[in-house]
XYZ file of C-alpha atoms in Angstrom:
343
model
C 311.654 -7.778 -61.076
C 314.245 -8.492 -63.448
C 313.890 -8.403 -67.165
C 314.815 -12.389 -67.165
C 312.064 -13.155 -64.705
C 310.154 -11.422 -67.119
C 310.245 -13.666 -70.110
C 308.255 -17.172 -70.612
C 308.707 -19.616 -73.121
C 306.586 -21.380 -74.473
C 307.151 -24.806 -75.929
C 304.697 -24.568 -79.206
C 306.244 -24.026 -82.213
C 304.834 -21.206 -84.259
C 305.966 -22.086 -88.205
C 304.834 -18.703 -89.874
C 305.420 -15.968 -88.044
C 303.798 -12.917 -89.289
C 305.872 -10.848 -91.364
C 305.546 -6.836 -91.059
C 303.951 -4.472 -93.139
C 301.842 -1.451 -93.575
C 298.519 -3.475 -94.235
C 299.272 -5.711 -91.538
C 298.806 -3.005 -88.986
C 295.241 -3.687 -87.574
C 295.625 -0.606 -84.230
C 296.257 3.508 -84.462
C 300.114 3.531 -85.339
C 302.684 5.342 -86.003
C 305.625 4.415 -88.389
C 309.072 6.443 -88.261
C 311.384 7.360 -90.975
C 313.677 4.860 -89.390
C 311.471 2.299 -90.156
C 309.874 1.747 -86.616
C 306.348 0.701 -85.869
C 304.551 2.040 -82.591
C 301.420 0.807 -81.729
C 299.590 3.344 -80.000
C 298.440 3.202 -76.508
C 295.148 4.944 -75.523
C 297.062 7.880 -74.549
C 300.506 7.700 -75.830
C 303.943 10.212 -74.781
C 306.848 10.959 -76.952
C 309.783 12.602 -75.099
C 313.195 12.279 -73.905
C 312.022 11.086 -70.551
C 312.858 7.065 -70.080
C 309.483 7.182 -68.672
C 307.751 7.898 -71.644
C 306.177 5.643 -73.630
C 307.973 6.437 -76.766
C 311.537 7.532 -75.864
C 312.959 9.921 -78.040
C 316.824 11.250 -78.000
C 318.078 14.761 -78.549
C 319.418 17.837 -76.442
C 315.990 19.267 -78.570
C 313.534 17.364 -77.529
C 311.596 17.791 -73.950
C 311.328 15.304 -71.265
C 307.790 14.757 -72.166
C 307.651 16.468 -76.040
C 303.644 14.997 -77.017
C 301.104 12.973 -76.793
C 298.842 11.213 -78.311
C 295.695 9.935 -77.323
C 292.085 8.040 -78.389
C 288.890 9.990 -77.499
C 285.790 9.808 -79.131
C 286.900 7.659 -81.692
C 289.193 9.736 -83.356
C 293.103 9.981 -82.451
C 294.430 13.816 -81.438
C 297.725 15.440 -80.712
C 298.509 17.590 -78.567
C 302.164 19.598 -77.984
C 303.856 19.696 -74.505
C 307.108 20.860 -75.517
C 309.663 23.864 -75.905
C 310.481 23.681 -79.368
C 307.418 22.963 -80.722
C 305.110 19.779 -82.655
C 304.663 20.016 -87.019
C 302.075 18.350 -87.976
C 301.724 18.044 -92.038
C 304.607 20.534 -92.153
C 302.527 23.327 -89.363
C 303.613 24.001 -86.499
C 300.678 22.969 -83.953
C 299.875 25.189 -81.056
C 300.625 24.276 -77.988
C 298.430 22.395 -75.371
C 295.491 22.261 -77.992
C 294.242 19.054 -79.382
C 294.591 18.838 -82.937
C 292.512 15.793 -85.218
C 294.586 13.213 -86.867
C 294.163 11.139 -89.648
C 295.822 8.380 -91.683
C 298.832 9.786 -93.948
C 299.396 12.599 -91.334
C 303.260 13.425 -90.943
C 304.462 14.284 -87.683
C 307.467 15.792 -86.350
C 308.780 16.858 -83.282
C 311.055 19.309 -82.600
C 312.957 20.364 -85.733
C 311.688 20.465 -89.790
C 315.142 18.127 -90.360
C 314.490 15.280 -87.510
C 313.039 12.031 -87.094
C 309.403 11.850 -88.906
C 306.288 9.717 -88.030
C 303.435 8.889 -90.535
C 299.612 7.974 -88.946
C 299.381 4.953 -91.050
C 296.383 3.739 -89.406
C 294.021 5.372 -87.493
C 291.695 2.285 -85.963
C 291.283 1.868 -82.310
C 293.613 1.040 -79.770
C 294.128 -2.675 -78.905
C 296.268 -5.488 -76.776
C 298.802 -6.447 -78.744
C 302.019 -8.591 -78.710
C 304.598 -5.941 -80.498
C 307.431 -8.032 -81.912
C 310.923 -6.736 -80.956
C 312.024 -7.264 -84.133
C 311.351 -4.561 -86.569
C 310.742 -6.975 -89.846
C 308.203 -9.000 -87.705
C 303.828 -7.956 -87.299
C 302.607 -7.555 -83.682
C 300.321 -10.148 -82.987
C 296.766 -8.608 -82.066
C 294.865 -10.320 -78.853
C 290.951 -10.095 -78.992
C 289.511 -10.400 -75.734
C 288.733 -12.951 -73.741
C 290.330 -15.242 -75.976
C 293.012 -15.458 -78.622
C 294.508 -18.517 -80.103
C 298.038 -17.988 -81.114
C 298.777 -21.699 -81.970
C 296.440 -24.627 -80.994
C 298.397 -24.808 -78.039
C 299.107 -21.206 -76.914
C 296.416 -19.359 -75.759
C 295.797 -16.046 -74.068
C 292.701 -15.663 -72.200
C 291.445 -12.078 -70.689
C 290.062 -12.157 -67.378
C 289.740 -9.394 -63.981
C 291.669 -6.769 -66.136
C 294.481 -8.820 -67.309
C 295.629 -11.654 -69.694
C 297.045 -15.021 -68.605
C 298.906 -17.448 -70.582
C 296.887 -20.993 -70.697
C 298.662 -23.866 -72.442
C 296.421 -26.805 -73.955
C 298.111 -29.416 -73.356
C 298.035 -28.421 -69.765
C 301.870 -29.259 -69.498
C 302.354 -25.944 -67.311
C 299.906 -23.721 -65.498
C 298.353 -20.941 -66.559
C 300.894 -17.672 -65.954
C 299.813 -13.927 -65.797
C 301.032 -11.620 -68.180
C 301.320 -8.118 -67.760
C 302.066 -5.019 -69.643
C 305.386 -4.443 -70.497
C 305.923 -8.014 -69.595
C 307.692 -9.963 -72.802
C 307.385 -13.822 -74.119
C 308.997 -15.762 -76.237
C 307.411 -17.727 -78.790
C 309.578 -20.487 -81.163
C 312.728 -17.844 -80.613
C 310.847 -14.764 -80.829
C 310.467 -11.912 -78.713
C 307.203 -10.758 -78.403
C 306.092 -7.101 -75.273
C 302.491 -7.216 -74.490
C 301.272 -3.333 -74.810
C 298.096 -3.574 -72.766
C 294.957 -1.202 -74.123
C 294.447 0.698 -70.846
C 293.109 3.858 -69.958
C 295.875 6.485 -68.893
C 295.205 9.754 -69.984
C 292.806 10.685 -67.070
C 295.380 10.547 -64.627
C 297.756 11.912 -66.460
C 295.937 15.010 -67.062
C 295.276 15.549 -63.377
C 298.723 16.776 -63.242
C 299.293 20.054 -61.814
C 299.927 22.541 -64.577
C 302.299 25.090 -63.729
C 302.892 28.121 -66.323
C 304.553 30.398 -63.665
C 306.156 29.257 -60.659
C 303.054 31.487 -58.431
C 300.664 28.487 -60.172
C 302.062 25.930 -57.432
C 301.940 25.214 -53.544
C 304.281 22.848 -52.116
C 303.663 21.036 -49.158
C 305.854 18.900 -46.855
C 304.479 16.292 -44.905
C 307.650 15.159 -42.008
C 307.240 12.616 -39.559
C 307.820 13.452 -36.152
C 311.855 11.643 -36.283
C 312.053 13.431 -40.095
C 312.490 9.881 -41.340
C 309.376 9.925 -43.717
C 308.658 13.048 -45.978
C 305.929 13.369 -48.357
C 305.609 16.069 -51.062
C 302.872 17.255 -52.230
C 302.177 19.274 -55.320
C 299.163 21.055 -56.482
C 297.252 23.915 -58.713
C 294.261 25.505 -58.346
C 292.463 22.393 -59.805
C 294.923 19.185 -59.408
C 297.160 17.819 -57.012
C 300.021 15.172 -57.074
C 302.464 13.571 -54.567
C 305.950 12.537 -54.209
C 307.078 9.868 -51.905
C 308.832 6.233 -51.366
C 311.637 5.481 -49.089
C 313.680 5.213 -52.356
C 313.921 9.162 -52.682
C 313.834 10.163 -48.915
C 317.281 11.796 -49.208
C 316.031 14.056 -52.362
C 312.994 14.838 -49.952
C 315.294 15.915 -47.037
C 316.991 17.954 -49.325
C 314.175 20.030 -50.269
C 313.422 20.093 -46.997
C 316.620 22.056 -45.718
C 315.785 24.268 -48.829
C 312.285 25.094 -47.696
C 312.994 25.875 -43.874
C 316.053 28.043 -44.891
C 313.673 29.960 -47.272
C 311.199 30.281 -44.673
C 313.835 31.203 -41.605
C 314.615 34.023 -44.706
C 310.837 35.315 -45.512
C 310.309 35.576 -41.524
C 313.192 37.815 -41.027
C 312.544 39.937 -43.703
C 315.051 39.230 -46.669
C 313.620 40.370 -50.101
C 312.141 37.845 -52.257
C 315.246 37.604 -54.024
C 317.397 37.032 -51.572
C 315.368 34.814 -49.630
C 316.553 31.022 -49.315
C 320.585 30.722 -50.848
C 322.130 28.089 -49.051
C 325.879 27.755 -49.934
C 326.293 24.659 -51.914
C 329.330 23.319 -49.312
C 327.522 24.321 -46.189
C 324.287 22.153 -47.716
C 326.418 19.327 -48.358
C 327.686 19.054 -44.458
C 324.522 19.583 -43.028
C 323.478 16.548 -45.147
C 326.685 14.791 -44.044
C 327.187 14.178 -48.032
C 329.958 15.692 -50.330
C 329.240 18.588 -52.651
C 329.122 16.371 -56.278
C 326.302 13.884 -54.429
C 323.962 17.434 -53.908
C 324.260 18.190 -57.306
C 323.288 14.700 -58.441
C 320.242 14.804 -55.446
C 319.064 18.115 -56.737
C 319.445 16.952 -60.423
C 317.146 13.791 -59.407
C 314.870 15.572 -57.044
C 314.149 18.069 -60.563
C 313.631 15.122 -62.453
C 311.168 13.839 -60.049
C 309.015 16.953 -59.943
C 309.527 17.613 -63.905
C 307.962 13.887 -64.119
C 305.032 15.144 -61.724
C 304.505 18.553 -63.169
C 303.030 20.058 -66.251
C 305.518 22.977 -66.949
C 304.730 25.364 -69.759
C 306.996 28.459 -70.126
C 308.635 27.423 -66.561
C 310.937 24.710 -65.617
C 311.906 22.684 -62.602
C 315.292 24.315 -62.792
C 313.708 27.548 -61.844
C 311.856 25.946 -59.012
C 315.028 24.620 -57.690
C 317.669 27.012 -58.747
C 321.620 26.150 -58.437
C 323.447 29.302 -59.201
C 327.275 30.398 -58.404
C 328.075 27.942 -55.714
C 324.483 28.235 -53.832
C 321.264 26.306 -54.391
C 317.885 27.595 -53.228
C 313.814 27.064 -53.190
C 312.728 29.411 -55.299
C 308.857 29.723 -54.287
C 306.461 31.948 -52.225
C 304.583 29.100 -51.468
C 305.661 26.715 -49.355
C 304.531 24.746 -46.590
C 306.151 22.348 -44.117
C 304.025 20.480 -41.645
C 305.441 18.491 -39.329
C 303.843 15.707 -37.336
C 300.523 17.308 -36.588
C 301.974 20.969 -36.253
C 302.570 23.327 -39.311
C 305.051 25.219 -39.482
C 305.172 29.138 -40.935
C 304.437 29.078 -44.530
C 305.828 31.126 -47.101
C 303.094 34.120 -48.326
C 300.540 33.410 -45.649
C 298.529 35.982 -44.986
Protein backbone atom coordinates (compact mmCIF):
# COMPACT_ATOMS: atom_id res chain seq x y z
CA UNK A 1 0.00 0.00 0.00
CA UNK A 2 1.26 3.26 -0.79
CA UNK A 3 2.13 5.93 1.67
CA UNK A 4 -0.77 8.23 -0.07
CA UNK A 5 -3.37 5.54 0.41
CA UNK A 6 -2.21 5.76 3.74
CA UNK A 7 -3.27 9.18 4.83
CA UNK A 8 -7.03 10.41 5.74
CA UNK A 9 -8.21 13.70 6.23
CA UNK A 10 -10.36 14.69 8.19
CA UNK A 11 -12.58 17.69 7.72
CA UNK A 12 -12.71 19.06 11.58
CA UNK A 13 -10.73 21.77 12.29
CA UNK A 14 -8.52 21.39 15.30
CA UNK A 15 -7.69 25.33 16.50
CA UNK A 16 -4.96 24.51 19.23
CA UNK A 17 -2.87 22.04 18.42
CA UNK A 18 -0.76 20.85 21.18
CA UNK A 19 2.50 22.33 21.34
CA UNK A 20 5.63 20.03 22.45
CA UNK A 21 7.39 19.83 25.51
CA UNK A 22 9.02 17.82 28.17
CA UNK A 23 5.90 17.90 30.58
CA UNK A 24 3.69 17.21 27.85
CA UNK A 25 5.07 13.76 27.42
CA UNK A 26 2.42 11.49 29.16
CA UNK A 27 4.32 7.60 27.71
CA UNK A 28 8.13 6.08 28.43
CA UNK A 29 10.23 8.37 25.98
CA UNK A 30 13.15 9.10 24.86
CA UNK A 31 14.41 12.62 23.76
CA UNK A 32 17.73 13.00 21.56
CA UNK A 33 20.31 15.63 21.60
CA UNK A 34 18.90 16.57 18.26
CA UNK A 35 15.90 17.46 19.74
CA UNK A 36 13.75 14.33 18.76
CA UNK A 37 10.99 12.76 20.76
CA UNK A 38 10.40 8.84 20.58
CA UNK A 39 7.64 7.45 22.16
CA UNK A 40 8.44 4.13 23.22
CA UNK A 41 6.86 1.03 22.03
CA UNK A 42 6.49 -1.96 24.44
CA UNK A 43 9.61 -3.31 23.16
CA UNK A 44 11.45 -0.78 21.21
CA UNK A 45 14.93 -1.34 18.61
CA UNK A 46 17.51 1.20 17.83
CA UNK A 47 19.82 0.22 14.92
CA UNK A 48 20.88 0.90 11.52
CA UNK A 49 18.44 -1.60 10.15
CA UNK A 50 15.35 0.32 8.19
CA UNK A 51 13.47 -2.25 9.99
CA UNK A 52 14.01 -1.04 13.25
CA UNK A 53 11.87 0.91 15.03
CA UNK A 54 14.21 3.70 15.69
CA UNK A 55 16.61 3.98 12.70
CA UNK A 56 19.86 5.11 13.50
CA UNK A 57 22.82 6.07 10.85
CA UNK A 58 26.50 5.34 11.12
CA UNK A 59 29.18 2.81 9.66
CA UNK A 60 29.28 2.32 13.91
CA UNK A 61 26.24 1.39 14.69
CA UNK A 62 24.74 -2.38 14.20
CA UNK A 63 21.83 -3.37 12.20
CA UNK A 64 19.91 -3.91 15.30
CA UNK A 65 22.28 -1.81 18.12
CA UNK A 66 19.38 -2.04 21.39
CA UNK A 67 16.40 -2.32 22.68
CA UNK A 68 14.24 -1.26 24.85
CA UNK A 69 11.40 -2.73 26.36
CA UNK A 70 8.35 -2.53 29.27
CA UNK A 71 8.22 -5.50 31.71
CA UNK A 72 7.01 -5.46 35.00
CA UNK A 73 6.40 -2.00 35.09
CA UNK A 74 9.68 -0.74 34.84
CA UNK A 75 11.52 0.09 31.36
CA UNK A 76 15.11 -1.96 30.75
CA UNK A 77 17.87 -1.91 28.21
CA UNK A 78 19.49 -4.26 26.91
CA UNK A 79 22.77 -4.13 24.28
CA UNK A 80 22.77 -6.14 20.98
CA UNK A 81 25.57 -4.55 19.37
CA UNK A 82 29.41 -4.61 18.41
CA UNK A 83 30.55 -1.51 19.76
CA UNK A 84 28.83 -1.42 22.72
CA UNK A 85 25.55 0.62 24.79
CA UNK A 86 26.67 3.67 27.75
CA UNK A 87 24.28 4.12 29.86
CA UNK A 88 24.90 7.24 32.43
CA UNK A 89 28.40 7.35 30.92
CA UNK A 90 29.02 2.99 31.62
CA UNK A 91 29.37 0.92 29.29
CA UNK A 92 26.43 -1.78 29.79
CA UNK A 93 27.16 -5.42 29.29
CA UNK A 94 25.96 -7.02 26.69
CA UNK A 95 22.65 -9.06 26.36
CA UNK A 96 21.81 -8.22 30.11
CA UNK A 97 18.88 -6.14 31.05
CA UNK A 98 19.79 -3.15 32.80
CA UNK A 99 16.83 -0.81 34.94
CA UNK A 100 16.09 2.57 33.64
CA UNK A 101 14.87 5.52 35.05
CA UNK A 102 13.88 9.11 34.25
CA UNK A 103 17.09 11.45 33.62
CA UNK A 104 19.04 8.33 32.39
CA UNK A 105 21.48 9.26 29.41
CA UNK A 106 21.94 6.85 26.80
CA UNK A 107 24.30 6.37 24.10
CA UNK A 108 25.03 4.05 21.58
CA UNK A 109 28.00 3.31 20.07
CA UNK A 110 30.60 6.02 20.71
CA UNK A 111 31.13 8.56 24.08
CA UNK A 112 30.98 11.57 21.15
CA UNK A 113 27.54 10.47 19.25
CA UNK A 114 24.01 11.10 19.28
CA UNK A 115 22.59 11.04 23.08
CA UNK A 116 19.08 10.08 24.41
CA UNK A 117 17.66 11.20 27.86
CA UNK A 118 14.65 8.80 29.63
CA UNK A 119 12.55 11.77 30.25
CA UNK A 120 9.67 9.82 31.28
CA UNK A 121 9.41 6.57 32.40
CA UNK A 122 5.31 5.89 32.50
CA UNK A 123 3.81 3.11 30.57
CA UNK A 124 3.58 2.53 27.08
CA UNK A 125 0.49 3.87 25.22
CA UNK A 126 -1.39 4.48 21.60
CA UNK A 127 -0.47 7.53 20.55
CA UNK A 128 -0.73 9.89 17.50
CA UNK A 129 3.19 11.08 17.25
CA UNK A 130 3.16 14.37 15.35
CA UNK A 131 5.68 14.48 12.44
CA UNK A 132 6.59 17.65 13.32
CA UNK A 133 9.16 17.94 15.96
CA UNK A 134 7.69 21.36 17.71
CA UNK A 135 4.22 19.61 17.89
CA UNK A 136 2.89 16.95 21.29
CA UNK A 137 1.70 13.46 20.22
CA UNK A 138 -1.75 13.21 20.90
CA UNK A 139 -2.40 10.26 23.49
CA UNK A 140 -5.58 7.81 22.63
CA UNK A 141 -7.23 6.15 25.78
CA UNK A 142 -9.02 3.19 24.91
CA UNK A 143 -12.05 2.55 23.68
CA UNK A 144 -12.63 6.04 23.16
CA UNK A 145 -10.84 9.31 22.59
CA UNK A 146 -12.30 12.55 21.51
CA UNK A 147 -9.90 14.56 19.52
CA UNK A 148 -12.43 17.31 18.49
CA UNK A 149 -16.26 16.98 18.96
CA UNK A 150 -16.24 15.62 15.68
CA UNK A 151 -13.17 13.33 15.41
CA UNK A 152 -13.21 10.42 17.29
CA UNK A 153 -11.17 7.27 17.64
CA UNK A 154 -12.82 4.34 19.02
CA UNK A 155 -10.81 0.93 20.04
CA UNK A 156 -12.40 -2.17 19.15
CA UNK A 157 -11.12 -6.24 18.13
CA UNK A 158 -7.43 -5.03 18.59
CA UNK A 159 -7.50 -1.96 16.58
CA UNK A 160 -8.70 1.72 16.35
CA UNK A 161 -11.13 3.10 13.75
CA UNK A 162 -11.76 6.57 12.84
CA UNK A 163 -15.67 7.50 13.54
CA UNK A 164 -16.77 10.97 12.45
CA UNK A 165 -19.92 12.60 14.30
CA UNK A 166 -21.45 14.11 11.97
CA UNK A 167 -21.59 10.83 10.19
CA UNK A 168 -20.52 12.65 6.86
CA UNK A 169 -18.07 9.58 6.08
CA UNK A 170 -17.85 6.09 7.48
CA UNK A 171 -15.99 4.92 10.01
CA UNK A 172 -12.19 3.96 8.55
CA UNK A 173 -9.61 1.58 10.27
CA UNK A 174 -6.48 2.82 11.32
CA UNK A 175 -3.51 0.94 11.76
CA UNK A 176 -0.07 1.22 13.09
CA UNK A 177 2.23 3.00 11.19
CA UNK A 178 -0.74 4.25 9.32
CA UNK A 179 -0.69 8.40 9.33
CA UNK A 180 -3.73 11.13 9.33
CA UNK A 181 -4.04 14.37 8.82
CA UNK A 182 -5.78 16.61 11.02
CA UNK A 183 -6.44 20.67 10.03
CA UNK A 184 -2.86 20.31 7.97
CA UNK A 185 -1.12 18.20 10.34
CA UNK A 186 0.54 15.05 10.14
CA UNK A 187 -0.14 12.88 12.77
CA UNK A 188 1.58 8.25 12.74
CA UNK A 189 -0.45 6.18 15.03
CA UNK A 190 2.30 4.05 17.16
CA UNK A 191 0.05 1.25 18.35
CA UNK A 192 0.88 -0.17 22.17
CA UNK A 193 1.38 -3.81 21.14
CA UNK A 194 3.16 -6.58 22.47
CA UNK A 195 6.41 -7.49 20.41
CA UNK A 196 9.11 -8.50 22.41
CA UNK A 197 7.98 -12.20 22.79
CA UNK A 198 8.47 -12.93 19.35
CA UNK A 199 11.23 -11.17 18.95
CA UNK A 200 13.11 -12.96 21.50
CA UNK A 201 12.29 -16.33 20.00
CA UNK A 202 14.94 -15.57 17.59
CA UNK A 203 17.59 -18.00 17.17
CA UNK A 204 20.69 -16.80 18.94
CA UNK A 205 23.75 -17.67 17.28
CA UNK A 206 27.24 -16.88 19.13
CA UNK A 207 29.26 -19.32 16.89
CA UNK A 208 28.29 -20.40 13.60
CA UNK A 209 28.10 -24.50 15.27
CA UNK A 210 24.89 -22.73 17.34
CA UNK A 211 22.70 -23.02 14.00
CA UNK A 212 21.04 -25.72 11.64
CA UNK A 213 19.81 -24.69 8.39
CA UNK A 214 17.23 -26.36 6.67
CA UNK A 215 15.89 -26.18 3.09
CA UNK A 216 12.54 -27.01 2.33
CA UNK A 217 12.36 -27.36 -2.10
CA UNK A 218 9.40 -28.20 -3.87
CA UNK A 219 9.49 -30.97 -6.09
CA UNK A 220 9.95 -28.30 -9.59
CA UNK A 221 12.53 -26.14 -7.05
CA UNK A 222 10.09 -23.30 -7.58
CA UNK A 223 9.24 -22.81 -3.79
CA UNK A 224 12.10 -22.87 -1.10
CA UNK A 225 11.68 -22.34 2.47
CA UNK A 226 14.49 -21.69 5.00
CA UNK A 227 14.47 -22.52 8.09
CA UNK A 228 16.63 -21.40 10.95
CA UNK A 229 16.98 -22.64 14.41
CA UNK A 230 19.04 -23.10 17.93
CA UNK A 231 18.84 -25.41 20.43
CA UNK A 232 15.75 -23.55 21.85
CA UNK A 233 14.14 -21.28 18.90
CA UNK A 234 13.44 -21.52 15.42
CA UNK A 235 12.62 -19.00 12.57
CA UNK A 236 11.80 -19.13 8.81
CA UNK A 237 12.51 -17.43 5.65
CA UNK A 238 10.22 -17.45 2.75
CA UNK A 239 7.87 -15.38 0.14
CA UNK A 240 8.00 -15.59 -3.54
CA UNK A 241 9.60 -12.08 -3.28
CA UNK A 242 13.11 -13.63 -2.25
CA UNK A 243 12.93 -17.04 -4.12
CA UNK A 244 16.03 -16.14 -6.17
CA UNK A 245 18.14 -15.33 -2.78
CA UNK A 246 16.72 -18.84 -1.65
CA UNK A 247 17.97 -20.63 -4.84
CA UNK A 248 21.08 -19.13 -4.28
CA UNK A 249 21.72 -20.59 -1.03
CA UNK A 250 20.56 -23.45 -2.34
CA UNK A 251 23.41 -24.03 -5.04
CA UNK A 252 25.67 -23.05 -2.01
CA UNK A 253 24.39 -25.79 0.24
CA UNK A 254 24.39 -28.81 -2.34
CA UNK A 255 27.94 -27.77 -3.53
CA UNK A 256 29.02 -27.87 0.19
CA UNK A 257 27.43 -31.06 0.66
CA UNK A 258 28.67 -32.75 -2.92
CA UNK A 259 32.21 -31.39 -0.98
CA UNK A 260 31.69 -32.99 2.73
CA UNK A 261 30.62 -36.40 0.88
CA UNK A 262 33.76 -36.64 -1.05
CA UNK A 263 35.92 -35.87 1.56
CA UNK A 264 37.30 -32.19 1.18
CA UNK A 265 38.45 -30.71 4.58
CA UNK A 266 36.19 -28.46 6.33
CA UNK A 267 37.93 -25.67 4.91
CA UNK A 268 37.85 -26.38 1.67
CA UNK A 269 34.51 -27.67 1.52
CA UNK A 270 31.82 -25.59 -0.56
CA UNK A 271 33.90 -22.56 -2.84
CA UNK A 272 31.97 -22.03 -5.76
CA UNK A 273 33.72 -19.61 -8.22
CA UNK A 274 31.84 -16.43 -8.18
CA UNK A 275 31.50 -16.50 -12.39
CA UNK A 276 30.66 -20.15 -12.56
CA UNK A 277 27.69 -19.30 -9.74
CA UNK A 278 26.51 -16.55 -11.74
CA UNK A 279 25.88 -18.88 -15.07
CA UNK A 280 24.43 -21.57 -13.33
CA UNK A 281 21.93 -18.93 -12.08
CA UNK A 282 21.72 -17.58 -15.64
CA UNK A 283 22.48 -14.01 -13.86
CA UNK A 284 25.67 -11.80 -14.26
CA UNK A 285 28.35 -11.70 -11.60
CA UNK A 286 27.38 -7.90 -9.96
CA UNK A 287 23.46 -9.32 -9.52
CA UNK A 288 25.18 -12.41 -7.10
CA UNK A 289 26.84 -10.03 -5.15
CA UNK A 290 23.74 -7.90 -4.65
CA UNK A 291 21.59 -11.54 -4.03
CA UNK A 292 24.13 -12.63 -1.51
CA UNK A 293 24.30 -9.07 0.05
CA UNK A 294 20.28 -9.31 0.40
CA UNK A 295 20.07 -12.94 1.24
CA UNK A 296 22.73 -11.74 4.50
CA UNK A 297 20.50 -9.09 5.23
CA UNK A 298 17.62 -11.36 5.39
CA UNK A 299 19.17 -13.85 7.79
CA UNK A 300 20.99 -10.90 9.88
CA UNK A 301 17.18 -9.61 10.24
CA UNK A 302 16.20 -13.29 11.43
CA UNK A 303 19.18 -14.04 13.56
CA UNK A 304 20.53 -13.01 16.89
CA UNK A 305 24.36 -12.82 16.14
CA UNK A 306 26.71 -12.14 19.00
CA UNK A 307 30.48 -12.39 18.28
CA UNK A 308 29.48 -13.94 14.67
CA UNK A 309 28.06 -12.39 11.64
CA UNK A 310 26.05 -13.33 8.61
CA UNK A 311 29.09 -12.54 6.54
CA UNK A 312 30.79 -15.49 8.04
CA UNK A 313 27.83 -17.68 7.40
CA UNK A 314 27.90 -16.72 3.84
CA UNK A 315 31.44 -15.94 3.05
CA UNK A 316 32.54 -14.10 -0.39
CA UNK A 317 36.25 -14.25 -0.53
CA UNK A 318 38.80 -13.77 -3.66
CA UNK A 319 36.43 -14.32 -6.48
CA UNK A 320 34.46 -17.43 -4.74
CA UNK A 321 31.45 -17.43 -2.44
CA UNK A 322 30.60 -20.37 -0.19
CA UNK A 323 28.20 -21.87 2.78
CA UNK A 324 30.19 -21.83 5.46
CA UNK A 325 28.33 -24.39 7.93
CA UNK A 326 28.51 -28.05 9.14
CA UNK A 327 25.03 -28.06 9.41
CA UNK A 328 23.00 -28.09 6.72
CA UNK A 329 20.09 -29.75 5.47
CA UNK A 330 18.21 -29.82 2.15
CA UNK A 331 14.99 -31.72 1.86
CA UNK A 332 13.40 -31.95 -1.10
CA UNK A 333 9.78 -32.82 -1.76
CA UNK A 334 9.34 -35.57 0.78
CA UNK A 335 13.01 -36.97 0.41
CA UNK A 336 16.07 -35.50 2.35
CA UNK A 337 18.89 -35.22 1.04
CA UNK A 338 22.61 -35.94 2.81
CA UNK A 339 23.14 -33.45 5.46
CA UNK A 340 26.19 -31.87 6.42
CA UNK A 341 27.70 -33.52 10.02
CA UNK A 342 25.19 -36.31 10.24
CA UNK A 343 26.21 -38.91 12.06
Amino acid sequence: MSNTSKVFSSSCYVTNLPQMSVSSIKSGALLSSTGQCIHLRPYHTFGRSTECHTNLAGADISRIHAIIYWQDNNWYIEDRSKNGVWLNNNKILKEQPHLLHESDKIILSSKTGEAFTMVNDLKPCDVLVSMERNKAAIYLERPVTSVEKMLNFFYENEGWYIIYDDEREESKAIQDGHCICINDSLYRLQSNRIEYQTFENKPTAKSLDDLELRLHVSDNEEEIQLHIKDSKSASVIEGHRIQSQLYLLLCLARKSIADKNQGYSECHCGWINLDDLSKALGIEPDNTRIRLHRLRTRIRDTVNFSGVDACQLLQLQDGEVRLNTSKVEVIKGTLSETMLGAH
